[in-house]
mmCIF file of C-alpha atoms in Angstrom:
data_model
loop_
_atom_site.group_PDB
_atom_site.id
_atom_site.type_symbol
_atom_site.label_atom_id
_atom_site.label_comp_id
_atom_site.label_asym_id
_atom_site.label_seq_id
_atom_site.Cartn_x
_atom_site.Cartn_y
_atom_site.Cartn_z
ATOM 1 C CA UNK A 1 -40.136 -1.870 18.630
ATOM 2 C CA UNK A 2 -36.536 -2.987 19.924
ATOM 3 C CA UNK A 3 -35.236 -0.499 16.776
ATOM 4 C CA UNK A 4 -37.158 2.231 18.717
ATOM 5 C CA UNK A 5 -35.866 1.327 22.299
ATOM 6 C CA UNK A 6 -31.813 1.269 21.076
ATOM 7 C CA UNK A 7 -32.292 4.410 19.102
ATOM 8 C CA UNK A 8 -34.310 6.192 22.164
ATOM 9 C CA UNK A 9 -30.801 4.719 24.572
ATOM 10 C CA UNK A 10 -28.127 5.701 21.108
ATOM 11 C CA UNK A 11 -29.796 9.378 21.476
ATOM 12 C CA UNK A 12 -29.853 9.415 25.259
ATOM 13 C CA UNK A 13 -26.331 8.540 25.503
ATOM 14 C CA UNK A 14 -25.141 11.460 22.626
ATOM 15 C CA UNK A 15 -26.883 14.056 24.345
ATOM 16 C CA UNK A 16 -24.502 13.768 27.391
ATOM 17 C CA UNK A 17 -21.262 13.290 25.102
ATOM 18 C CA UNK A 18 -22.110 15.560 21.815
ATOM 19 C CA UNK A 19 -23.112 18.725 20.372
ATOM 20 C CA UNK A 20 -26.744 19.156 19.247
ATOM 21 C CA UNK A 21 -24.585 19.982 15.673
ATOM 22 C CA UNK A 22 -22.893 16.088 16.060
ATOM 23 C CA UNK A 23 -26.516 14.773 17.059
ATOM 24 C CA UNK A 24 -27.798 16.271 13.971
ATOM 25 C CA UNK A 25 -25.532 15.817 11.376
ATOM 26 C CA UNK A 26 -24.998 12.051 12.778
ATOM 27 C CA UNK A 27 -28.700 11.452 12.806
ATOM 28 C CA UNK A 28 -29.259 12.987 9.299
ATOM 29 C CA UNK A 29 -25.943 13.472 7.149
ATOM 30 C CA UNK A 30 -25.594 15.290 4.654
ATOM 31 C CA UNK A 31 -24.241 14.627 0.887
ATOM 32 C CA UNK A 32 -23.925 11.485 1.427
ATOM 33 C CA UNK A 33 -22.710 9.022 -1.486
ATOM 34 C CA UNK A 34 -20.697 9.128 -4.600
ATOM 35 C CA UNK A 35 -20.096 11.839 -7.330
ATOM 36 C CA UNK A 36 -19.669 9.768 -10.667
ATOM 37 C CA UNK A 37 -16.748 11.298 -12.898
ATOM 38 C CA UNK A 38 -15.633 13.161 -10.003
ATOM 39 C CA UNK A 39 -13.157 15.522 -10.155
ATOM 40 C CA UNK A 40 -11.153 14.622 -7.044
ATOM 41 C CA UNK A 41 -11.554 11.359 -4.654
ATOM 42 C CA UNK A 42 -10.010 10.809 -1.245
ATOM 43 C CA UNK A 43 -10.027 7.501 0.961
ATOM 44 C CA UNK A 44 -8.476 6.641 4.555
ATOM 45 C CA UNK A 45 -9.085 4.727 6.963
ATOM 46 C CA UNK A 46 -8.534 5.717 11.052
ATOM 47 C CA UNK A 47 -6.840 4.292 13.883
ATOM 48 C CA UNK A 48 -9.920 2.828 14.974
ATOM 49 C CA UNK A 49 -11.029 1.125 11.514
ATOM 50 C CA UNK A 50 -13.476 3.170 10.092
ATOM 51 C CA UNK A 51 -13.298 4.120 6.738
ATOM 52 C CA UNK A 52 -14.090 7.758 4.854
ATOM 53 C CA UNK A 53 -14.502 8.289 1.750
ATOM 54 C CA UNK A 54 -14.719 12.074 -0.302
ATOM 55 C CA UNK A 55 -15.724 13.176 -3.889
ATOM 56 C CA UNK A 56 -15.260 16.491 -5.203
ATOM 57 C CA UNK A 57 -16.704 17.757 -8.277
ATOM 58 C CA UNK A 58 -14.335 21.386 -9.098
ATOM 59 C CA UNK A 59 -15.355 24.108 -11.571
ATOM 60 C CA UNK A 60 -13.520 27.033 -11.801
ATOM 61 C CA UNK A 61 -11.122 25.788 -9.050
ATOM 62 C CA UNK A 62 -14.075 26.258 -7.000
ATOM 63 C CA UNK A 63 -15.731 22.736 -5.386
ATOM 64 C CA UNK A 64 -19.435 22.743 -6.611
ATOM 65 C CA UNK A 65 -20.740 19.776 -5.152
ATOM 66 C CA UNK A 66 -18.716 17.128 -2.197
ATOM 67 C CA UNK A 67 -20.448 14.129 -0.966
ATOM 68 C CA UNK A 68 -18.525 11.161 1.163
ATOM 69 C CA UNK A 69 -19.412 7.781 2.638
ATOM 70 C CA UNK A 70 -18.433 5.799 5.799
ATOM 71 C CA UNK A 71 -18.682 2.942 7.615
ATOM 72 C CA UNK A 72 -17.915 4.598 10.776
ATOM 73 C CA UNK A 73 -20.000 5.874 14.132
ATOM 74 C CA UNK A 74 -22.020 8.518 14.395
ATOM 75 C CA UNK A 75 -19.183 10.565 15.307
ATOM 76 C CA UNK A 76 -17.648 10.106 11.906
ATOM 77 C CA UNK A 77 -20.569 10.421 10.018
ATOM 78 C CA UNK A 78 -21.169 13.725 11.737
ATOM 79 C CA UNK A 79 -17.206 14.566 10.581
ATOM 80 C CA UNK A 80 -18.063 13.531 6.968
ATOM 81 C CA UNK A 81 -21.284 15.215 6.511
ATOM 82 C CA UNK A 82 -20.003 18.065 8.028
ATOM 83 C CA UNK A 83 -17.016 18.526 6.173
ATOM 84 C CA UNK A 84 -19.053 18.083 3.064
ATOM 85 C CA UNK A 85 -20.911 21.375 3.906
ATOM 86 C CA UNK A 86 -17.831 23.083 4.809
ATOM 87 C CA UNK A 87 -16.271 22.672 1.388
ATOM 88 C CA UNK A 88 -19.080 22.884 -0.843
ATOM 89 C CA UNK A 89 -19.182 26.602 -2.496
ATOM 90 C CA UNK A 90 -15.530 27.790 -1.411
ATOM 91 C CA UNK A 91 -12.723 27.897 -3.361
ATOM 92 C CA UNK A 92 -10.179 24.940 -3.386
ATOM 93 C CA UNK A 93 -7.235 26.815 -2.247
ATOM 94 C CA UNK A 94 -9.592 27.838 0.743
ATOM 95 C CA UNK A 95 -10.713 24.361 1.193
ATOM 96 C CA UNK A 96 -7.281 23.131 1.400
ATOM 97 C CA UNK A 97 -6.597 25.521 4.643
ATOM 98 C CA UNK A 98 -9.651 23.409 6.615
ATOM 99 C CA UNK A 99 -7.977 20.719 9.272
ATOM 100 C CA UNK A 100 -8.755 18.908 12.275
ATOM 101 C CA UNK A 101 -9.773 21.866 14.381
ATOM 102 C CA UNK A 102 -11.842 23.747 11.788
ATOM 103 C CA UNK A 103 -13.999 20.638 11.635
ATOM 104 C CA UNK A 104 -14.588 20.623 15.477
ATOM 105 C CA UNK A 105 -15.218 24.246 15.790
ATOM 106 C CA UNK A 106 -18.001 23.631 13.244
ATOM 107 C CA UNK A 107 -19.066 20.799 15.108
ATOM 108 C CA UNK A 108 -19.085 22.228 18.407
ATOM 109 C CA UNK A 109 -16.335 20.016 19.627
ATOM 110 C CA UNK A 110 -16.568 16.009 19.823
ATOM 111 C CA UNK A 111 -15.249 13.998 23.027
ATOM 112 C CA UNK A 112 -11.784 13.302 23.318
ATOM 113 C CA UNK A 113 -11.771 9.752 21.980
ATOM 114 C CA UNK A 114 -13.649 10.653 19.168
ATOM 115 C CA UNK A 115 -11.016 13.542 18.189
ATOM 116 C CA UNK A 116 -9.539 11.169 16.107
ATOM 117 C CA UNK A 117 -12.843 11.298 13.328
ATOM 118 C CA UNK A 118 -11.903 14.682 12.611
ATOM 119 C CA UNK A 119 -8.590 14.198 11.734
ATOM 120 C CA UNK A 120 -9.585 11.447 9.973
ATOM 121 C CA UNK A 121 -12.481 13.861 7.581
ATOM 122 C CA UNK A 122 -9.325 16.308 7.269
ATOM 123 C CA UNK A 123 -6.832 14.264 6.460
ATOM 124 C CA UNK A 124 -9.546 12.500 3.262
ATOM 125 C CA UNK A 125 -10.139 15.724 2.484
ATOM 126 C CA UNK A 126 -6.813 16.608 2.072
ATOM 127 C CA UNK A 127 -6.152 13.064 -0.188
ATOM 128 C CA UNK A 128 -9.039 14.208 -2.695
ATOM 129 C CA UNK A 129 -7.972 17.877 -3.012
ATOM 130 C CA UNK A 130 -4.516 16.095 -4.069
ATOM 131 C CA UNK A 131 -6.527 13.900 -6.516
ATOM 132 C CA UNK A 132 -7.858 16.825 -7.848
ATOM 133 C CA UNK A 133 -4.413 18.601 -8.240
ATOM 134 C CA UNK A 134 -3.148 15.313 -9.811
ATOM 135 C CA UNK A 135 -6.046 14.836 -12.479
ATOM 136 C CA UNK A 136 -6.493 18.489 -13.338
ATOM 137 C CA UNK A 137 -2.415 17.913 -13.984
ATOM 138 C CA UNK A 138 -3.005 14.818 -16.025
ATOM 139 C CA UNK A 139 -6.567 14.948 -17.163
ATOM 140 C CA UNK A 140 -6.115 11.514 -19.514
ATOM 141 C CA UNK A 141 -6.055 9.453 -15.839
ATOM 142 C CA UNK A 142 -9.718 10.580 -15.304
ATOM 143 C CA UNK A 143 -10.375 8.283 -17.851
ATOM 144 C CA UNK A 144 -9.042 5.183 -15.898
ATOM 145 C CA UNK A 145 -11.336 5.776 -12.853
ATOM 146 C CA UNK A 146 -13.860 3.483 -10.964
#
């Protein structure tokens, strides 16, 4: 019952601050977990502590599946999930052009001191499209990954 009463207030309080696209994608992300034998993982962490994390899986040079994880706020779960969709179909070298601002046009904006979870979704985006770039240079170190 008290679950029910601080998720009724959580939702309350994100209508007046948030997009109905942040409400939803925080509510119910999507892709969310790890790709095993991935072909590109990213992981930072933000100014305020939470953590992203992003796995590509890349055929073709084109990214076929992307999933993340986070122990952040809603706001950064709607950054992660979101980004996930944004990537997932397009070509890497049009993945790599997707920063900060693409993510909160997509998202229909997020309040200024929460700006910070889209850079953060960019900039682990940007680490596992590197990872990709380095493995698909040296294909022998996917062999030595978690």
């Amino acid at each position: 019952m008290m679950e029910e009463a601080v998720e009724k207030e959580y939702i309350l309080n994100m209508h007046g601050n948030y997009s109905e696209t942040v409400i939803d994608h925080a509510r119910n992300p999507r892709n969310v977990g790890n790709i095993p034998n991935c072909d590109g993982f990213g992981q930072c962490s933000g100014e305020c502590g939470d953590t992203i994390g992003i796995w590509l899986s890349v055929k073709n040079e084109r990214i076929t599946r992307a999933t993340f994880w986070t122990d952040g706020c809603g706001a950064t779960i709607a950054c992660g999930s979101m980004i996930t969709e944004l990537v997932t179909g397009r070509p890497v070298a049009e993945a790599k052009k997707i920063n900060r601002d693409t993510l909160l046009h997509a998202l229909g904006g997020l309040p200024e001191d929460h700006v910070h979870c889209a850079a953060l979704a960019a900039d682990t985006l940007a680490e596992a499209l590197q990872d990709y770039h380095e493995l698909a240079r040296f294909p022998w170190k996917k062999a030595y990954m978690k």
